[in-house]
Short mmCIF file of C-alpha atoms in Angstrom, two decimals:
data_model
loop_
_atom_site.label_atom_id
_atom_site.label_comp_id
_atom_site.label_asym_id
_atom_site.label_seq_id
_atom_site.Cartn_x
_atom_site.Cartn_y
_atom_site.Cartn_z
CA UNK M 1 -24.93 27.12 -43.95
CA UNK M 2 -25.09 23.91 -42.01
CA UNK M 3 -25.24 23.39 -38.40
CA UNK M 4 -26.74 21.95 -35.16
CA UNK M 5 -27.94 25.37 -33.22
CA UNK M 6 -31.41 25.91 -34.95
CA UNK M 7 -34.17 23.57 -35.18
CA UNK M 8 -35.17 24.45 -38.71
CA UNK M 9 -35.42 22.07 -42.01
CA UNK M 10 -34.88 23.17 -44.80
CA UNK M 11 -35.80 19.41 -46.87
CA UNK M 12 -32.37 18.70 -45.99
CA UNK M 13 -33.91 15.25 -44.45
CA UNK M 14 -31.44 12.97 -46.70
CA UNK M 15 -28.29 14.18 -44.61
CA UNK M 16 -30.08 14.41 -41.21
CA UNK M 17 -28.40 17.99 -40.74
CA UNK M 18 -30.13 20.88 -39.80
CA UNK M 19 -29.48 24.30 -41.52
CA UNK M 20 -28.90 26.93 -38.83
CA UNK M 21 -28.99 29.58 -40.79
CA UNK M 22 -28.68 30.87 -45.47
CA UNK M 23 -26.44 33.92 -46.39
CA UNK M 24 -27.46 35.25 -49.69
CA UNK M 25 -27.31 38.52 -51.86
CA UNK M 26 -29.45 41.35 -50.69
CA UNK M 27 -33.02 41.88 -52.26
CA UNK M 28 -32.38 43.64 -55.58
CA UNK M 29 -34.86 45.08 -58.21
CA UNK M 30 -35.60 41.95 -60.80
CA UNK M 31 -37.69 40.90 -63.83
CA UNK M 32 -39.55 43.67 -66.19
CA UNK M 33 -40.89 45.41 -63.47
CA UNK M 34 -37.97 45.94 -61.25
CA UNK M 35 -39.76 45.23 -58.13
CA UNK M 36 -37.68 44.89 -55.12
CA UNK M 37 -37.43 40.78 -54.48
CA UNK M 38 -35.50 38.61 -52.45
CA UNK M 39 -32.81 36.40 -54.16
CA UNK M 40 -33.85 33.26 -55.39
CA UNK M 41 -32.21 31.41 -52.75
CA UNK M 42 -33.71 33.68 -50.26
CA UNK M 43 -37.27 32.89 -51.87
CA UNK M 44 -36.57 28.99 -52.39
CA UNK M 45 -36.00 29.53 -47.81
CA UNK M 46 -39.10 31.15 -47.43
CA UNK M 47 -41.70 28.74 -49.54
CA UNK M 48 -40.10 26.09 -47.39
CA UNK M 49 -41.09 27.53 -44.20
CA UNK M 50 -37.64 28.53 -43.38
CA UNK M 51 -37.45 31.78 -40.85
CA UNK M 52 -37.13 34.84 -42.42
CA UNK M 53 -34.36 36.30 -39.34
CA UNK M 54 -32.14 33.91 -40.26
CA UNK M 55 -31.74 34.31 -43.93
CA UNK M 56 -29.24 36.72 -43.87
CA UNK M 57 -28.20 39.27 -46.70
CA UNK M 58 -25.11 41.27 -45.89
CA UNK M 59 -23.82 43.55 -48.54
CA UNK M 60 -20.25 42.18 -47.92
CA UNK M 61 -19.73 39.02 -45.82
CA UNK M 62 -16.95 41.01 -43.94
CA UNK M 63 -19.54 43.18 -42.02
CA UNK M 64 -19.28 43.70 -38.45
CA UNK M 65 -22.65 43.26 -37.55
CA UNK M 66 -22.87 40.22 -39.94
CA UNK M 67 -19.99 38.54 -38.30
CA UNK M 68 -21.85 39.06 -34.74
CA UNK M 69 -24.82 37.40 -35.68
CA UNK M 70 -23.33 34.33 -37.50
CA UNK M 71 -20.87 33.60 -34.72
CA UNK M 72 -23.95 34.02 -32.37
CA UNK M 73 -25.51 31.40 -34.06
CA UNK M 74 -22.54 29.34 -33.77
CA UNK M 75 -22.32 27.07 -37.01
CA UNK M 76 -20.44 23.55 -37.04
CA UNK M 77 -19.33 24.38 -40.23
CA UNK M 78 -20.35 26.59 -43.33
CA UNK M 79 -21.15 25.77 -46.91
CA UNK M 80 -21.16 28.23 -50.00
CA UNK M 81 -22.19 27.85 -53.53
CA UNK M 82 -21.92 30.72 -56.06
CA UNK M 83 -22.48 32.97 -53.61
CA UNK M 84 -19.99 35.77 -55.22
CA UNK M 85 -19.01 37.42 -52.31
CA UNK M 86 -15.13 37.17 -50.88
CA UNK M 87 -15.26 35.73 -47.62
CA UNK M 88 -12.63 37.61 -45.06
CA UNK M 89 -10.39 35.70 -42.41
CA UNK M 90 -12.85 36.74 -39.90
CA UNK M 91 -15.63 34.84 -41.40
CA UNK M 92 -13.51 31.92 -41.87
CA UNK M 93 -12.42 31.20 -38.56
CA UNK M 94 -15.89 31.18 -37.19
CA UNK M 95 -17.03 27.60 -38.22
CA UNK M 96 -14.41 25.26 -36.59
CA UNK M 97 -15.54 22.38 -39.28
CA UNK M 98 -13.97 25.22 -41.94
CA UNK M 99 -16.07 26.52 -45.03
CA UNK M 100 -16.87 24.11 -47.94
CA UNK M 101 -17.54 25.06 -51.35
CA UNK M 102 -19.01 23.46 -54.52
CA UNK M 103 -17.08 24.54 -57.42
CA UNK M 104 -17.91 23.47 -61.09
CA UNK M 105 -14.93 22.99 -62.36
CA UNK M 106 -12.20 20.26 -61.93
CA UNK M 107 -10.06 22.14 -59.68
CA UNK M 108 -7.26 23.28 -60.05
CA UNK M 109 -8.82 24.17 -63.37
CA UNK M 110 -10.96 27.12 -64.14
CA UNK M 111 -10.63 28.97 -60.93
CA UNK M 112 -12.77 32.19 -60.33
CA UNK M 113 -15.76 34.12 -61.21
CA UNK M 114 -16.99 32.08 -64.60
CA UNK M 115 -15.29 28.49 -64.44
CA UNK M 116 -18.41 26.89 -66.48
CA UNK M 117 -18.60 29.63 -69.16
CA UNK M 118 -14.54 29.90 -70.02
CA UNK M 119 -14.56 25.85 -70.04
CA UNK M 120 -17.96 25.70 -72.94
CA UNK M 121 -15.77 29.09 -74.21
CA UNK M 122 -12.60 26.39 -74.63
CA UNK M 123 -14.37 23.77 -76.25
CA UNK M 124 -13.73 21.55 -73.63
CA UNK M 125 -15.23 17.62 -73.49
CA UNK M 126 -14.87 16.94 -70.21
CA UNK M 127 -15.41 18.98 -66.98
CA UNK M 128 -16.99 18.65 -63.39
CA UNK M 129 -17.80 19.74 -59.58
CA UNK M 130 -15.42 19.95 -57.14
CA UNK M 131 -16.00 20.07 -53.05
CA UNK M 132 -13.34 21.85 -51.56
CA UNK M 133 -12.25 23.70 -48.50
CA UNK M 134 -12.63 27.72 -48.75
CA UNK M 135 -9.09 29.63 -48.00
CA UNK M 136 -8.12 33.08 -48.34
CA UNK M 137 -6.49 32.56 -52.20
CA UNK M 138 -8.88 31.97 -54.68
CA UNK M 139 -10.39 28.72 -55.26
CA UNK M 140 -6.92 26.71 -53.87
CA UNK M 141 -8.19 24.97 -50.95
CA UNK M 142 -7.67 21.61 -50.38
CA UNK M 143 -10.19 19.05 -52.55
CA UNK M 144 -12.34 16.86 -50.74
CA UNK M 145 -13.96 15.22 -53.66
CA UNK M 146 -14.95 15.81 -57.36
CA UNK M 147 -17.03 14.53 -59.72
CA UNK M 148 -16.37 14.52 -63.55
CA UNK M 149 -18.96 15.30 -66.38
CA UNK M 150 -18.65 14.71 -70.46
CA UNK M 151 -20.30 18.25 -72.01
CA UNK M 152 -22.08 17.57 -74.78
CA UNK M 153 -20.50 20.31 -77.51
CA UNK M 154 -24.65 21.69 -77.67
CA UNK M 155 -25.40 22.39 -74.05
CA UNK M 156 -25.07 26.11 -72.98
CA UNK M 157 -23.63 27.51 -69.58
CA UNK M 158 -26.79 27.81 -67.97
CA UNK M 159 -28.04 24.46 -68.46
CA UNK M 160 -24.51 23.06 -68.10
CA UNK M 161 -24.25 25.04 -64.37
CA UNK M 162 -27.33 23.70 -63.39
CA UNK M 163 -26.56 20.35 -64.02
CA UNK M 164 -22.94 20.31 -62.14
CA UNK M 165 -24.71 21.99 -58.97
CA UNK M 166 -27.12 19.47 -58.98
CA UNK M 167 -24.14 16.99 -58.97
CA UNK M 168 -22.23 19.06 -56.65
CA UNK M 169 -25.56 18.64 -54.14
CA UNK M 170 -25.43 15.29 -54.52
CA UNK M 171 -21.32 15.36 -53.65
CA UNK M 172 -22.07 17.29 -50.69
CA UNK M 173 -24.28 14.87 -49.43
CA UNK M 174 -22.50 11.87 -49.93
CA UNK M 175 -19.21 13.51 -47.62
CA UNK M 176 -21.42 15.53 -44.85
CA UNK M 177 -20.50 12.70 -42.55
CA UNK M 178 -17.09 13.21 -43.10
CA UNK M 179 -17.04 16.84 -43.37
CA UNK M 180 -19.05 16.65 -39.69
CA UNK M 181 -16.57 14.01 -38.25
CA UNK M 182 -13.27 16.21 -39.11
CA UNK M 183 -12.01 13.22 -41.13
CA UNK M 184 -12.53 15.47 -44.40
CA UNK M 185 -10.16 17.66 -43.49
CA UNK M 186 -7.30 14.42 -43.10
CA UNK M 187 -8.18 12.73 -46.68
CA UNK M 188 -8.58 16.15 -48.83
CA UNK M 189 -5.58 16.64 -51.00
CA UNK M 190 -4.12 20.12 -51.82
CA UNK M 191 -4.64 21.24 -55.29
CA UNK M 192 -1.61 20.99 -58.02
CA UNK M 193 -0.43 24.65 -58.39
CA UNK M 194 0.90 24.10 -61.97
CA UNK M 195 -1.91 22.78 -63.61
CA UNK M 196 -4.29 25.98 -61.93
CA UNK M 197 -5.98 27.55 -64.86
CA UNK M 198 -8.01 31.05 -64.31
CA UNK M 199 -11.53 31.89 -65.32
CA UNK M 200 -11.93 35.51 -65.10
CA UNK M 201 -15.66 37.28 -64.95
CA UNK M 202 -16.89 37.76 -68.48
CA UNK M 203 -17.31 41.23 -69.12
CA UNK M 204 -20.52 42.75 -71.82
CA UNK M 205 -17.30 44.14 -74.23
CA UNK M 206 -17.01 40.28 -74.97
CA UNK M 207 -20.32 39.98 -76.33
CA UNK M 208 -19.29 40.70 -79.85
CA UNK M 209 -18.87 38.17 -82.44
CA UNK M 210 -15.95 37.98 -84.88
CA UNK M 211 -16.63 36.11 -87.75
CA UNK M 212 -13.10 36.07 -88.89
CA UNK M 213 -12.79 33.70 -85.78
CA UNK M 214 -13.62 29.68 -86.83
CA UNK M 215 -17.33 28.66 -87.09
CA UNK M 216 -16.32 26.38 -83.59
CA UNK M 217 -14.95 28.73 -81.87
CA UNK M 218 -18.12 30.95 -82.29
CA UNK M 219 -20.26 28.38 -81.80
CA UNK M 220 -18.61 27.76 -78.11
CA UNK M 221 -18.68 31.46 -77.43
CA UNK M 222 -22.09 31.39 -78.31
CA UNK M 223 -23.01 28.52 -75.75
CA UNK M 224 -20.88 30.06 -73.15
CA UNK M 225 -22.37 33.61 -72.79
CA UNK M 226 -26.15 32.19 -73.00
CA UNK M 227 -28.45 33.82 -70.87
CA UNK M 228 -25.73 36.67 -69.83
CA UNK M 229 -24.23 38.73 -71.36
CA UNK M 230 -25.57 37.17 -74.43
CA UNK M 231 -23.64 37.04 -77.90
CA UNK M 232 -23.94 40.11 -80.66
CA UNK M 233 -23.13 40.77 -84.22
CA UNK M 234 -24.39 43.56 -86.41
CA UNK M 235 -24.81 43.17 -90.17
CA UNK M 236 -26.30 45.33 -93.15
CA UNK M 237 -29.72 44.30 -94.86
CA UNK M 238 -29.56 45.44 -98.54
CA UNK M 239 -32.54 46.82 -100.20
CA UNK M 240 -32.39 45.22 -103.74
CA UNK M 241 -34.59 47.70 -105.46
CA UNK M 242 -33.13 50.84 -104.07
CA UNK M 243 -29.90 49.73 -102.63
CA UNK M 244 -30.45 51.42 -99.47
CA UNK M 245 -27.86 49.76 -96.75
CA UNK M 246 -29.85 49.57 -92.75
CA UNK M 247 -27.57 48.35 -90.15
CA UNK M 248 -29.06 46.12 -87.53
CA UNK M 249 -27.81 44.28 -84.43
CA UNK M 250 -28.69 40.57 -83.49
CA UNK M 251 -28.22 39.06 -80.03
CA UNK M 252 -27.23 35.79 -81.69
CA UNK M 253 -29.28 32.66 -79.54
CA UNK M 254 -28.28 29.43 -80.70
CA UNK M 255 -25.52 28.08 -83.26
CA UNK M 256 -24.35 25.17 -84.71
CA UNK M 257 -21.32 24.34 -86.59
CA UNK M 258 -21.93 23.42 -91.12
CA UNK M 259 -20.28 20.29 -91.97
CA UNK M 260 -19.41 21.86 -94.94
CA UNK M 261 -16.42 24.01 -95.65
CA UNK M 262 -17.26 26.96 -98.58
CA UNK M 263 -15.23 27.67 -100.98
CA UNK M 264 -12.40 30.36 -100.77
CA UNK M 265 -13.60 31.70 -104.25
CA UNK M 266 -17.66 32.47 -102.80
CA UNK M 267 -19.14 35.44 -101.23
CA UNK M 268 -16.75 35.88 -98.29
CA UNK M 269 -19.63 38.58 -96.45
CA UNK M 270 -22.92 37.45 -97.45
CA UNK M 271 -25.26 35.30 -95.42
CA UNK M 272 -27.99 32.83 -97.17
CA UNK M 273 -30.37 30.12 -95.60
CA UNK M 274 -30.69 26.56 -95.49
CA UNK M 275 -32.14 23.82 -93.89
CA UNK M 276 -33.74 26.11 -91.54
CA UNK M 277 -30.85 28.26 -90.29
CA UNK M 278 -29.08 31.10 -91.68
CA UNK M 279 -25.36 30.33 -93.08
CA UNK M 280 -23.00 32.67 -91.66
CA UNK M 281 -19.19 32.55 -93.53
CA UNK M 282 -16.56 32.56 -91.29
CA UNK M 283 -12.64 32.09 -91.01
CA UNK M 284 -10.47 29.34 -92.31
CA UNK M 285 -13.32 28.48 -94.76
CA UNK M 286 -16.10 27.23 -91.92
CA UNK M 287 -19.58 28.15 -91.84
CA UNK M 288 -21.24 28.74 -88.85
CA UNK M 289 -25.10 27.54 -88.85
CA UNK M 290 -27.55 30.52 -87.19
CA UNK M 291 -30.67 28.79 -85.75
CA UNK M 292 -32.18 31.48 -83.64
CA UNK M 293 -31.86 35.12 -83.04
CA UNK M 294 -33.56 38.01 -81.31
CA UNK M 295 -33.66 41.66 -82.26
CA UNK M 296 -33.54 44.67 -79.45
CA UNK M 297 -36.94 44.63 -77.26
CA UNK M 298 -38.33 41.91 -79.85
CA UNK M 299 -38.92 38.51 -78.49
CA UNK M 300 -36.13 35.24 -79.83
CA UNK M 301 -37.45 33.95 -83.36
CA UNK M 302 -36.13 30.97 -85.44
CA UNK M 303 -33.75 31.65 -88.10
CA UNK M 304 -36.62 30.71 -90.55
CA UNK M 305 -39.26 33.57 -89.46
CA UNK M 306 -36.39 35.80 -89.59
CA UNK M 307 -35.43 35.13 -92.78
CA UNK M 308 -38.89 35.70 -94.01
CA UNK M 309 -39.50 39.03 -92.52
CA UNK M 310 -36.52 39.87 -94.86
CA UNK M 311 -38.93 39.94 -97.67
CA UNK M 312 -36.17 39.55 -100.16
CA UNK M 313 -33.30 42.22 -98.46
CA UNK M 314 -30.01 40.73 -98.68
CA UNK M 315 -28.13 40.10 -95.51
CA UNK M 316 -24.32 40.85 -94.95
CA UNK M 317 -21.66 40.90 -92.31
CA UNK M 318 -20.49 43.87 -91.16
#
């Protein structure tokens, strides 16, 4: 949040603004041993110097006591990224600036909870980072300024995200002046209703992999749930010698889509290996390349090292 009360940097020198206070999401238990830890945001505050009372960490931004204490500090205006929380009327009409957001997506597209993961999910080329005034209905406020962004068809969501909020910095930057002069609010243009598009919070049942879904449209699913929830298949390793069937599951890490289509008349469930990645058939005759996987509480491997520690099993779909 950005404002002129408190005397506190937070290396926002470059805009000349001075951060009166950070809302972020409560301490929580993280990493393998579940400590309790402040957010990372909260963290980033702290190893700058930043004042511990006023990072703030309300359970829900709609809190009476939260809404005391951030009117008390009496912001200019307020600026959220990812913060996942919906903000209430009340907390709106406290910063008479309004409430900014960075959003990355090309608003009015891929509003909501996972706009960079449902765009890599639809194979898109192109996307962005928006700036845009916060209002009640989700993600509709007016634009104030956007910046566009080619996706390169290998990047995955988490990279992709971190690259459009670094943009999105930069954005918010470049229009502070005329966010803190009011003359944002007279040049940003509502957003076109009937080209909104929805991007609703991916949900661990989507995990799964289909193959009788396209090699590409695996591929982008794969790039899309990186990092969470991750992207599953199970298949059946076939013992040769006694032809004992074991089922395993694979959290499947990194794709790519064969240039070559197989033949109708092949082995329609049966995986092999080749140039380093296992070759997974899929629908409409496409292949879909398997470079690295990881199995449960076992650390990601390369397709090749997998494929060794087959020792001669066969691998099918299941």
């Amino acid at each position: 949040m950005l404002g002129c009360l408190e005397r506190q940097w937070l290396g926002c020198n470059s805009c000349g603004q001075m951060v009166a206070a950070i809302v972020t999401q409560p301490p929580a238990r993280r990493n393998r041993g579940k400590k309790i830890m402040p957010s990372p945001v909260a963290q980033h505050a702290l190893n700058r110097g930043f004042s511990p009372e006023l990072i703030l960490t309300p359970e829900r931004a709609g809190e009476d006591s939260f809404l005391y204490t951030l009117r008390a500090l009496n912001p200019d205006i307020c600026i959220t990224a990812a913060y996942g929380n919906i903000l209430p009327s009340k907390f709106l009409k406290i910063p008479p600036l309004g409430t900014v957001n960075i959003h990355p997506s090309l608003l009015p597209l891929y509003r909501g909870a996972a706009p960079v993961q449902r765009a890599i999910q639809d194979g898109v080329k192109e996307t962005g980072v928006s700036l845009a005034f916060t209002v009640r209905a989700l993600d509709a406020g007016p634009v104030i300024a956007s910046q566009r962004w080619e996706v390169d068809d290998r990047i995955k969501a988490p990279d992709l995200l971190d690259l459009l909020f670094s943009e999105g910095s930069k954005l918010l930057i470049r229009e502070l002046p005329s966010l803190l002069d009011g003359s944002a609010q007279a040049k940003a243009k509502p957003q076109d209703e009937t080209k909104a598009t929805l991007a609703p919070k991916i949900t661990p049942e989507e995990s799964w992999l289909c193959f009788n879904e396209e090699a590409v449209t695996l591929h982008n699913k794969v790039r899309a749930f990186a990092g969470w929830p991750g992207t599953r298949a199970k298949f059946a390793v076939m013992d040769k010698e006694n032809g004992k069937q074991n089922v395993i599951e694979l959290k499947i890490i990194t794709t790519r889509v064969c240039s070559e289509i197989r033949s109708e008349g092949g082995e329609v469930d049966g995986l092999s290996f080749a140039n380093g990645a296992l070759l997974v058939p899929c629908g409409g005759g496409t292949v879909l390349e398997v470079l690295e996987v990881q199995l449960p509480g076992k650390k990601v491997v390369n397709a090749a090292a997998f494929w060794n520690g087959l020792r001669g099993q066969t691998l099918k779909k299941l």
